[in-house]
Coordinates of N, CA and C in Angstrom, one line a residue:
M1 N -10.0 5.4 5.1 CA -9.2 4.9 6.1 C -8.2 3.9 5.7
V2 N -7.0 4.0 6.1 CA -5.9 3.2 5.8 C -5.6 2.2 6.9
R3 N -5.6 0.9 6.5 CA -5.2 -0.1 7.6 C -4.3 -1.1 7.1
L4 N -3.0 -1.3 7.7 CA -2.1 -2.2 7.3 C -2.0 -3.3 8.3
L5 N -1.8 -4.5 7.8 CA -1.7 -5.7 8.6 C -0.4 -6.5 8.1
Q6 N 0.3 -7.0 9.0 CA 1.5 -7.7 8.6 C 1.1 -9.1 8.2
A7 N 1.9 -9.8 7.4 CA 1.5 -11.2 7.1 C 1.6 -12.0 8.3
G8 N 0.7 -12.8 8.5 CA 0.4 -13.6 9.7 C -0.3 -12.9 10.9
D9 N -0.6 -11.7 10.8 CA -1.4 -11.1 11.7 C -2.7 -11.8 12.0
S10 N -3.0 -11.8 13.3 CA -4.1 -12.7 13.7 C -5.4 -12.0 13.6
S11 N -5.4 -10.7 13.1 CA -6.6 -9.9 13.1 C -7.6 -10.5 12.2
S12 N -8.9 -10.6 12.5 CA -9.9 -11.2 11.7 C -10.9 -10.2 11.1
A13 N -10.2 -9.1 10.8 CA -11.1 -7.9 10.3 C -12.0 -8.4 9.1
G14 N -11.5 -9.3 8.2 CA -12.2 -9.6 7.0 C -13.1 -10.9 7.2
E15 N -12.9 -11.6 8.3 CA -13.6 -13.0 8.4 C -15.1 -12.9 8.2
A16 N -15.8 -11.9 8.6 CA -17.2 -11.9 8.5 C -17.8 -11.3 7.2
M17 N -16.8 -11.0 6.3 CA -17.1 -10.4 5.0 C -17.8 -11.5 4.1
P18 N -18.7 -11.0 3.3 CA -19.3 -12.0 2.4 C -18.3 -12.4 1.3
A19 N -18.7 -13.5 0.6 CA -17.9 -14.0 -0.5 C -17.4 -12.8 -1.6
L20 N -16.0 -12.8 -1.9 CA -15.6 -11.8 -2.8 C -15.2 -12.4 -4.1
R21 N -15.6 -11.7 -5.1 CA -15.2 -12.1 -6.5 C -14.1 -11.4 -7.0
V22 N -13.1 -12.1 -7.5 CA -11.8 -11.6 -7.8 C -11.4 -12.0 -9.3
V23 N -10.9 -11.0 -10.0 CA -10.1 -11.4 -11.3 C -8.6 -11.2 -11.1
V24 N -7.9 -12.0 -11.6 CA -6.4 -12.1 -11.5 C -5.8 -11.8 -12.8
G25 N -5.0 -10.7 -13.0 CA -4.2 -10.4 -14.1 C -2.7 -10.7 -13.8
E26 N -2.2 -11.8 -14.4 CA -0.8 -12.2 -14.2 C -0.2 -12.9 -15.4
P27 N 0.9 -12.4 -15.9 CA 1.4 -13.0 -17.1 C 1.9 -14.4 -16.9
D28 N 2.4 -14.7 -15.7 CA 3.0 -16.0 -15.4 C 1.9 -17.2 -15.1
R29 N 1.9 -18.1 -15.9 CA 0.9 -19.3 -15.7 C 1.0 -19.9 -14.4
V30 N 2.2 -20.2 -13.9 CA 2.5 -20.9 -12.6 C 2.0 -19.9 -11.5
T31 N 2.3 -18.7 -11.5 CA 1.8 -17.8 -10.5 C 0.4 -17.7 -10.4
R32 N -0.3 -17.7 -11.6 CA -1.8 -17.5 -11.6 C -2.4 -18.9 -10.9
A33 N -1.8 -20.0 -11.2 CA -2.3 -21.3 -10.7 C -2.1 -21.3 -9.2
K34 N -1.0 -20.8 -8.7 CA -0.7 -20.8 -7.2 C -1.7 -19.9 -6.6
L35 N -1.9 -18.7 -7.2 CA -2.8 -17.8 -6.6 C -4.2 -18.3 -6.5
R36 N -4.5 -18.9 -7.6 CA -5.9 -19.5 -7.5 C -6.1 -20.5 -6.4
G37 N -5.0 -21.2 -6.2 CA -5.1 -22.3 -5.1 C -5.1 -21.7 -3.7
V38 N -4.4 -20.6 -3.6 CA -4.4 -20.0 -2.2 C -5.7 -19.3 -2.1
L39 N -6.3 -18.7 -3.0 CA -7.5 -17.9 -2.9 C -8.7 -18.8 -2.6
H40 N -8.6 -20.1 -3.2 CA -9.8 -20.9 -3.1 C -9.8 -21.9 -1.9
M41 N -8.8 -21.6 -1.0 CA -8.7 -22.5 0.2 C -9.6 -22.1 1.3
G42 N -10.8 -22.1 1.1 CA -11.8 -21.7 2.3 C -11.8 -20.3 2.7
N43 N -11.3 -19.4 1.8 CA -11.1 -18.0 2.1 C -12.4 -17.3 1.9
G44 N -13.4 -17.8 1.2 CA -14.6 -17.1 0.7 C -14.2 -16.0 -0.3
I45 N -13.1 -16.4 -1.1 CA -12.6 -15.6 -2.2 C -12.7 -16.4 -3.3
Y46 N -13.3 -15.8 -4.5 CA -13.5 -16.7 -5.7 C -12.9 -16.1 -6.9
V47 N -12.0 -16.7 -7.6 CA -11.4 -16.2 -8.9 C -12.4 -16.5 -9.9
V48 N -12.9 -15.4 -10.5 CA -14.0 -15.6 -11.5 C -13.3 -15.3 -12.9
G49 N -12.1 -15.0 -12.9 CA -11.5 -14.7 -14.3 C -10.0 -14.6 -14.1
E50 N -9.2 -15.1 -15.1 CA -7.8 -15.0 -15.0 C -7.3 -14.5 -16.4
A51 N -6.3 -13.5 -16.5 CA -5.9 -13.0 -17.8 C -4.4 -12.9 -17.6
S52 N -3.8 -13.1 -18.9 CA -2.3 -12.9 -18.9 C -1.9 -11.7 -19.7
A53 N -2.8 -11.0 -20.2 CA -2.7 -9.7 -21.0 C -3.6 -8.7 -20.6
A54 N -3.3 -7.4 -20.8 CA -4.1 -6.2 -20.3 C -5.4 -6.3 -21.0
Q55 N -5.5 -6.5 -22.3 CA -6.9 -6.4 -22.9 C -7.8 -7.4 -22.5
R56 N -7.3 -8.7 -22.3 CA -8.1 -9.8 -21.8 C -8.5 -9.3 -20.4
L57 N -7.6 -8.8 -19.5 CA -8.0 -8.3 -18.1 C -9.1 -7.4 -18.1
S58 N -9.1 -6.4 -19.0 CA -10.0 -5.4 -19.2 C -11.4 -6.0 -19.5
D59 N -11.4 -6.8 -20.4 CA -12.7 -7.6 -20.8 C -13.3 -8.4 -19.7
L60 N -12.4 -9.0 -18.9 CA -12.9 -9.7 -17.8 C -13.6 -8.9 -16.7
V61 N -12.9 -7.7 -16.5 CA -13.5 -6.9 -15.5 C -14.8 -6.3 -15.9
V62 N -15.0 -6.0 -17.2 CA -16.3 -5.4 -17.7 C -17.3 -6.5 -17.6
R63 N -16.9 -7.7 -18.0 CA -17.9 -8.9 -18.0 C -18.4 -9.3 -16.5
H64 N -17.4 -9.4 -15.6 CA -17.6 -10.0 -14.3 C -17.9 -9.0 -13.2
R65 N -17.4 -7.8 -13.4 CA -17.6 -6.8 -12.4 C -17.1 -7.3 -11.0
P66 N -15.8 -7.7 -10.9 CA -15.4 -8.2 -9.6 C -15.3 -7.2 -8.5
R67 N -15.2 -7.5 -7.4 CA -14.9 -6.6 -6.3 C -13.5 -6.1 -6.3
V68 N -12.5 -7.1 -6.5 CA -11.1 -6.7 -6.5 C -10.5 -7.3 -7.7
V69 N -9.5 -6.6 -8.3 CA -8.7 -7.1 -9.3 C -7.3 -7.3 -8.7
V70 N -6.6 -8.3 -8.8 CA -5.3 -8.5 -8.3 C -4.4 -8.6 -9.7
M71 N -3.5 -7.6 -9.8 CA -2.9 -7.5 -11.2 C -1.4 -7.1 -11.0
N72 N -0.7 -7.8 -11.8 CA 0.7 -7.6 -12.0 C 1.0 -6.3 -12.5
T73 N 2.1 -5.5 -12.1 CA 2.5 -4.2 -12.5 C 2.8 -4.1 -13.8
A74 N 3.1 -5.2 -14.5 CA 3.5 -5.3 -15.9 C 2.3 -5.1 -16.8
L75 N 1.1 -5.1 -16.3 CA -0.1 -5.0 -17.0 C -0.7 -3.6 -16.6
T76 N -1.6 -3.0 -17.6 CA -2.3 -1.9 -17.4 C -3.7 -2.1 -17.6
L77 N -4.5 -1.4 -16.7 CA -5.9 -1.7 -16.7 C -6.6 -0.4 -16.6
A78 N -7.5 -0.1 -17.7 CA -8.2 1.2 -17.7 C -9.7 0.9 -17.2
A79 N -10.1 -0.3 -17.4 CA -11.5 -0.6 -17.1 C -12.0 -0.4 -15.7
H80 N -11.1 -0.7 -14.8 CA -11.4 -0.6 -13.4 C -11.8 0.9 -13.0
A81 N -11.2 1.9 -13.7 CA -11.6 3.2 -13.5 C -13.1 3.5 -13.8
R82 N -13.6 2.7 -14.6 CA -15.0 3.1 -14.9 C -16.0 2.0 -14.2
S83 N -15.5 1.3 -13.3 CA -16.3 0.4 -12.3 C -16.0 0.7 -10.9
R84 N -16.6 0.0 -10.0 CA -16.4 0.1 -8.7 C -15.2 -0.9 -8.2
T85 N -14.6 -1.6 -9.2 CA -13.6 -2.5 -8.8 C -12.3 -1.8 -8.1
R86 N -11.9 -2.5 -7.1 CA -10.6 -2.0 -6.4 C -9.5 -2.8 -6.9
V87 N -8.3 -2.3 -6.9 CA -7.1 -2.9 -7.4 C -6.1 -3.2 -6.3
V88 N -5.6 -4.4 -6.3 CA -4.4 -4.7 -5.7 C -3.2 -5.0 -6.6
L89 N -2.2 -4.2 -6.6 CA -1.1 -4.3 -7.5 C 0.1 -5.3 -6.8
V90 N 0.6 -6.1 -7.7 CA 1.6 -7.0 -7.4 C 2.9 -6.6 -8.0
S91 N 3.8 -6.3 -7.2 CA 5.1 -5.9 -7.9 C 6.3 -6.7 -7.4
S92 N 7.3 -7.0 -8.4 CA 8.5 -7.7 -8.1 C 9.5 -6.8 -7.5
E93 N 9.3 -5.5 -7.5 CA 10.4 -4.6 -7.1 C 9.8 -3.8 -5.9
L94 N 10.6 -3.4 -5.0 CA 10.2 -2.5 -3.8 C 10.4 -1.1 -4.3
D95 N 9.5 -0.7 -5.2 CA 9.7 0.6 -5.9 C 8.8 1.6 -5.4
E96 N 9.5 2.6 -4.7 CA 8.7 3.7 -4.0 C 8.1 4.6 -5.0
E97 N 8.7 4.9 -6.2 CA 7.9 5.7 -7.1 C 6.7 5.1 -7.6
L98 N 6.8 3.8 -7.9 CA 5.7 3.0 -8.3 C 4.6 3.0 -7.2
L99 N 4.9 2.8 -6.0 CA 4.0 2.9 -4.9 C 3.3 4.3 -4.9
G100 N 4.0 5.3 -5.0 CA 3.4 6.7 -5.0 C 2.4 6.9 -6.1
R101 N 2.8 6.5 -7.2 CA 1.8 6.5 -8.3 C 0.6 5.8 -8.2
A102 N 0.8 4.5 -7.7 CA -0.3 3.6 -7.5 C -1.3 4.3 -6.4
L103 N -0.8 4.8 -5.3 CA -1.7 5.4 -4.4 C -2.3 6.6 -4.9
C104 N -1.7 7.4 -5.7 CA -2.3 8.6 -6.2 C -3.3 8.3 -7.3
E105 N -3.2 7.2 -7.9 CA -4.2 6.8 -9.0 C -5.2 5.9 -8.5
G106 N -5.3 5.8 -7.1 CA -6.3 5.0 -6.4 C -6.2 3.5 -6.3
A107 N -5.1 3.0 -6.4 CA -4.9 1.6 -6.1 C -5.1 1.5 -4.6
G108 N -5.9 0.2 -4.2 CA -6.0 0.1 -2.9 C -5.0 -0.8 -2.2
G109 N -4.1 -1.6 -3.0 CA -3.2 -2.5 -2.3 C -1.9 -2.5 -3.0
F110 N -0.8 -2.8 -2.5 CA 0.5 -2.9 -3.0 C 1.3 -4.1 -2.4
V111 N 1.4 -5.2 -3.0 CA 1.9 -6.4 -2.5 C 3.2 -6.7 -3.1
H112 N 4.2 -7.1 -2.4 CA 5.6 -7.3 -3.0 C 5.4 -8.8 -3.3
R113 N 6.1 -9.2 -4.6 CA 5.9 -10.5 -5.0 C 6.5 -11.6 -4.2
D114 N 7.5 -11.2 -3.5 CA 8.3 -12.2 -2.5 C 7.3 -12.6 -1.3
S115 N 6.3 -11.8 -1.0 CA 5.3 -12.2 0.2 C 3.9 -12.3 -0.4
L116 N 3.9 -12.5 -1.8 CA 2.6 -12.5 -2.4 C 1.6 -13.5 -1.6
F117 N 2.1 -14.8 -1.6 CA 1.1 -15.8 -1.1 C 0.8 -15.7 0.3
E118 N 1.7 -15.1 1.1 CA 1.4 -14.8 2.6 C 0.5 -13.7 2.9
E119 N 0.5 -12.7 2.0 CA -0.2 -11.4 2.2 C -1.4 -11.2 1.4
I120 N -1.7 -12.0 0.3 CA -2.7 -11.6 -0.7 C -4.0 -11.7 -0.1
V121 N -4.4 -12.7 0.8 CA -5.6 -12.9 1.1 C -6.2 -11.6 2.2
Q122 N -5.2 -11.3 3.0 CA -5.4 -10.1 3.9 C -5.5 -8.8 3.0
A123 N -4.7 -8.7 2.0 CA -4.7 -7.6 1.1 C -6.0 -7.4 0.4
I124 N -6.5 -8.5 -0.2 CA -7.8 -8.5 -1.0 C -9.0 -8.1 0.0
R125 N -9.0 -8.7 1.2 CA -10.2 -8.4 2.2 C -10.1 -6.9 2.7
L126 N -9.0 -6.5 3.0 CA -8.9 -5.1 3.4 C -9.0 -4.0 2.3
V127 N -8.6 -4.4 1.2 CA -8.9 -3.5 0.1 C -10.4 -3.6 -0.2
A128 N -11.0 -4.8 -0.3 CA -12.5 -4.8 -0.6 C -13.3 -4.1 0.4
A129 N -12.9 -3.9 1.6 CA -13.5 -3.1 2.7 C -13.2 -1.7 2.8
G130 N -12.4 -1.3 1.8 CA -12.1 0.2 1.7 C -10.8 0.7 2.4
H131 N -10.0 -0.3 2.8 CA -8.8 0.1 3.4 C -7.7 0.0 2.4
T132 N -6.5 0.3 2.8 CA -5.4 0.3 2.0 C -4.3 -0.7 2.7
F133 N -3.7 -1.6 1.8 CA -2.8 -2.6 2.3 C -1.4 -2.3 1.4
I134 N -0.4 -2.2 2.4 CA 1.0 -2.0 1.8 C 1.9 -3.2 2.4
S135 N 2.5 -3.9 1.5 CA 3.4 -4.9 2.1 C 4.4 -4.5 3.1
C136 N 4.7 -5.3 4.3 CA 5.5 -4.8 5.2 C 6.9 -4.5 4.8
S137 N 7.3 -5.3 3.8 CA 8.8 -5.0 3.2 C 8.9 -3.6 2.6
M138 N 7.7 -3.1 2.0 CA 7.7 -1.8 1.5 C 7.8 -0.9 2.5
I139 N 7.0 -1.0 3.6 CA 7.0 0.1 4.9 C 8.3 0.0 5.5
T140 N 8.9 -1.1 5.5 CA 10.3 -1.2 6.3 C 11.3 -0.5 5.4
R141 N 11.1 -0.6 4.0 CA 12.1 0.1 3.2 C 12.0 1.6 3.4
L142 N 10.7 2.1 3.5 CA 10.6 3.5 3.8 C 11.1 4.0 5.1
R143 N 10.8 3.2 6.0 CA 11.3 3.5 7.4 C 12.8 3.6 7.4
D144 N 13.5 2.5 6.8 CA 15.0 2.5 6.9 C 15.4 3.6 6.1
R145 N 14.9 3.9 4.9 CA 15.5 5.1 4.1 C 15.5 6.3 4.8
I146 N 14.4 6.5 5.5 CA 14.3 7.8 6.3 C 15.4 7.8 7.5
A147 N 15.6 6.6 8.1 CA 16.5 6.6 9.2 C 17.9 6.8 8.6
A148 N 18.1 6.2 7.4 CA 19.5 6.2 6.8 C 20.0 7.6 6.4
V149 N 19.1 8.4 6.1 CA 19.6 9.9 5.6 C 19.4 10.9 6.7
T150 N 19.2 10.6 7.9 CA 19.2 11.5 9.0 C 20.4 12.3 9.1
T151 N 21.6 11.6 9.1 CA 22.9 12.4 9.2 C 23.2 13.2 8.0
G152 N 23.5 14.5 8.3 CA 23.9 15.3 7.3 C 22.7 16.2 6.6
V153 N 21.6 16.0 7.0 CA 20.4 16.7 6.4 C 20.2 17.9 7.4
D154 N 19.2 18.8 7.0 CA 18.9 20.0 7.7 C 18.8 19.6 9.3
H155 N 19.4 20.4 10.0 CA 19.5 20.2 11.5 C 18.2 20.0 12.0
Q156 N 17.1 20.7 11.6 CA 15.8 20.4 12.2 C 15.4 18.9 11.9
L157 N 15.6 18.4 10.7 CA 15.2 17.1 10.5 C 16.0 16.1 11.3
A158 N 17.4 16.4 11.6 CA 18.3 15.6 12.3 C 17.7 15.5 13.7
E159 N 16.9 16.5 14.1 CA 16.4 16.4 15.6 C 15.4 15.4 15.7
L160 N 14.8 14.9 14.7 CA 13.8 13.9 14.8 C 14.2 12.6 15.4
T161 N 13.4 12.1 16.4 CA 13.7 10.8 16.9 C 13.4 9.7 15.8
R162 N 13.9 8.5 16.2 CA 13.7 7.3 15.2 C 12.3 7.2 15.0
R163 N 11.4 7.1 16.1 CA 9.9 7.0 15.9 C 9.4 8.1 15.1
E164 N 9.8 9.4 15.4 CA 9.3 10.5 14.6 C 9.6 10.3 13.0
A165 N 10.8 9.8 12.9 CA 11.2 9.5 11.4 C 10.3 8.5 10.8
E166 N 9.9 7.6 11.7 CA 9.0 6.5 11.2 C 7.7 7.0 10.8
V167 N 7.2 7.9 11.7 CA 5.8 8.5 11.5 C 5.9 9.3 10.2
L168 N 7.0 10.1 10.1 CA 7.1 11.1 8.9 C 7.2 10.1 7.5
A169 N 7.9 9.0 7.6 CA 7.9 8.1 6.5 C 6.5 7.7 6.1
L170 N 5.6 7.3 7.1 CA 4.3 6.8 6.8 C 3.5 7.9 6.4
V171 N 3.6 9.1 6.9 CA 2.8 10.2 6.4 C 3.1 10.4 5.0
A172 N 4.4 10.4 4.6 CA 4.9 10.6 3.2 C 4.3 9.4 2.3
A173 N 4.1 8.2 2.8 CA 3.4 7.1 2.1 C 1.9 7.4 2.0
G174 N 1.4 8.2 2.6 CA -0.1 8.6 2.4 C -0.9 8.0 3.4
L175 N -0.4 7.5 4.5 CA -1.2 6.9 5.6 C -1.8 7.9 6.5
S176 N -3.1 7.6 6.8 CA -3.8 8.5 7.8 C -3.2 8.3 9.2
N177 N -3.7 8.9 10.2 CA -3.3 8.8 11.5 C -3.7 7.5 12.0
A178 N -4.8 6.9 11.6 CA -5.3 5.7 12.0 C -4.4 4.5 11.5
G179 N -4.1 4.7 10.3 CA -3.2 3.8 9.6 C -1.8 3.7 10.2
I180 N -1.3 4.8 10.5 CA 0.1 4.9 11.2 C -0.1 4.3 12.6
A181 N -1.1 4.5 13.3 CA -1.3 3.9 14.5 C -1.3 2.4 14.4
D182 N -2.1 1.9 13.5 CA -2.2 0.4 13.3 C -0.8 -0.2 12.9
K183 N -0.1 0.5 12.1 CA 1.1 -0.1 11.6 C 2.2 -0.1 12.8
L184 N 2.2 1.0 13.6 CA 3.2 1.0 14.6 C 2.8 0.4 16.0
G185 N 1.6 0.1 16.0 CA 1.1 -0.5 17.3 C 0.9 0.5 18.5
I186 N 0.6 1.7 18.0 CA 0.4 2.7 19.0 C -0.9 3.5 18.9
G187 N -1.4 4.2 19.8 CA -2.7 4.9 19.8 C -2.7 6.1 18.7
T188 N -3.9 6.5 18.3 CA -4.1 7.6 17.4 C -3.6 8.9 18.2
G189 N -3.8 8.9 19.5 CA -3.5 10.0 20.2 C -1.9 10.2 20.2
T190 N -1.2 9.1 20.3 CA 0.2 9.0 20.3 C 0.7 9.6 19.0
V191 N 0.1 9.1 17.9 CA 0.4 9.6 16.5 C 0.3 11.0 16.5
R192 N -0.9 11.6 17.0 CA -1.1 13.0 16.9 C 0.1 13.7 17.8
S193 N 0.5 13.1 18.8 CA 1.6 13.8 19.6 C 2.8 13.9 18.9
H194 N 3.2 12.6 18.2 CA 4.5 12.6 17.4 C 4.3 13.6 16.2
L195 N 3.2 13.8 15.5 CA 3.1 14.7 14.6 C 3.2 16.1 14.9
A196 N 2.7 16.4 16.2 CA 2.7 17.7 16.7 C 4.2 18.2 16.9
R197 N 5.1 17.0 17.4 CA 6.5 17.4 17.7 C 7.2 17.5 16.3
I198 N 6.8 16.7 15.4 CA 7.5 16.9 14.1 C 7.2 18.3 13.5
L199 N 5.9 18.7 13.5 CA 5.6 20.0 13.0 C 6.4 21.1 13.7
A200 N 6.5 20.9 15.0 CA 7.1 21.9 15.8 C 8.7 22.0 15.4
K201 N 9.3 20.8 15.4 CA 10.7 20.7 15.1 C 11.1 21.3 13.6
L202 N 10.1 21.1 12.8 CA 10.4 21.5 11.4 C 9.8 22.9 11.1
S203 N 9.2 23.5 12.0 CA 8.4 24.7 11.9 C 7.5 24.6 10.6
A204 N 6.8 23.5 10.6 CA 5.9 23.2 9.5 C 4.5 23.6 9.8
A205 N 3.7 24.0 8.8 CA 2.3 24.5 9.1 C 1.4 23.4 9.2
N206 N 1.8 22.3 8.6 CA 0.9 20.9 8.5 C 1.7 19.8 8.0
R207 N 1.0 18.7 8.1 CA 1.7 17.3 7.6 C 2.2 17.5 6.2
A208 N 1.5 18.1 5.3 CA 1.9 18.2 3.8 C 3.2 19.1 3.7
H209 N 3.2 20.2 4.7 CA 4.3 21.0 4.6 C 5.5 20.2 5.1
A210 N 5.4 19.4 6.1 CA 6.4 18.7 6.7 C 7.0 17.6 5.6
V211 N 6.1 17.0 5.0 CA 6.6 16.1 3.9 C 7.3 16.9 2.9
G212 N 6.9 18.1 2.5 CA 7.6 18.9 1.6 C 9.0 19.4 2.1
I213 N 9.0 19.7 3.3 CA 10.5 20.0 3.8 C 11.3 18.8 3.8
A214 N 10.8 17.5 4.1 CA 11.6 16.4 4.0 C 12.1 16.1 2.6
Y215 N 11.2 16.4 1.6 CA 11.7 16.2 0.2 C 12.8 17.3 -0.2
E216 N 12.5 18.4 0.1 CA 13.4 19.6 -0.2 C 14.7 19.3 0.4
S217 N 14.8 18.9 1.6 CA 16.0 18.8 2.4 C 16.8 17.3 2.0
G218 N 16.2 16.5 1.2 CA 16.8 15.3 0.9 C 16.5 14.2 2.0
F219 N 15.7 14.5 2.9 CA 15.4 13.5 3.9 C 14.6 12.3 3.3
I220 N 13.7 12.6 2.4 CA 13.2 11.7 1.4 C 13.7 12.0 0.1
T221 N 14.4 11.1 -0.5 CA 15.0 11.4 -1.8 C 14.3 10.9 -3.1
G222 N 14.7 11.5 -4.2 CA 14.4 11.3 -5.4 C 12.9 11.5 -5.9
G223 N 12.2 12.2 -5.0 CA 10.8 12.4 -5.4 C 10.1 11.1 -5.5
S224 N 10.5 10.0 -4.8 CA 10.0 8.7 -4.9 C 8.6 8.4 -4.6
L225 N 8.1 9.4 -3.7 CA 6.7 9.2 -3.2 C 5.9 10.5 -3.5
H226 N 4.9 10.5 -4.2 CA 4.2 11.7 -4.4 C 3.6 12.2 -3.2
R227 N 3.7 13.6 -2.9 CA 3.2 14.2 -1.7 C 1.8 13.8 -1.6
Q228 N 1.4 13.5 -0.4 CA -0.1 13.3 -0.1 C -0.6 14.5 0.5
R229 N -1.9 14.9 0.1 CA -2.6 16.0 0.7 C -3.8 15.4 1.3
R230 N -3.4 14.8 2.6 CA -4.6 14.1 3.4 C -4.7 14.8 4.6
P231 N -5.9 15.2 5.2 CA -6.1 15.8 6.4 C -5.6 15.0 7.5
G232 N -5.1 15.5 8.6 CA -4.6 14.7 9.7 C -5.7 14.6 10.8

């Protein structure tokens, strides 16, 4: 299940969760200190290890078996693949290709550095609970890119409404119907209706086919998000 919350959202989905053990991988000492301060402010989240380099981070994951690893995209981590640890990536760039790779490789969260301290607690709790968190700024970038290239593309894609374009962007990002509904503040039934109209307008067999058409027509550019094969 994919669930997205905006920074400052009043939802308390994670408040009843037990204490969470977290390891932080971040090269910058000041950022590590700020993260530790934010995460230890009565959130029930405990930083049990910190690392500035990939090997040290891997060692800490093996030793502490944290529930979540918060790691800068400058580092690489193989150890989490051999454990049940979930990963929240922190990126200084709104990089769609990186987001696509991260989702395909099993990352649970993608947080933009500019909103790190506002979003990190929500991201950790949602990812620990099995959801996916993507920074609002990243979702906005995807939505705006879809809207910006509507003119001049295949006439079938040009027929999509702005809302349908938003839904298609979120489908391309790998969100489930529930995740799309959560992000856009609409019901899952409404999402299904939008998807049905998208498929009809594009003469697409399914949502993966619709995403493929969008890529091939230039509606989504540069192969920046790997196509997701998720059932609707």
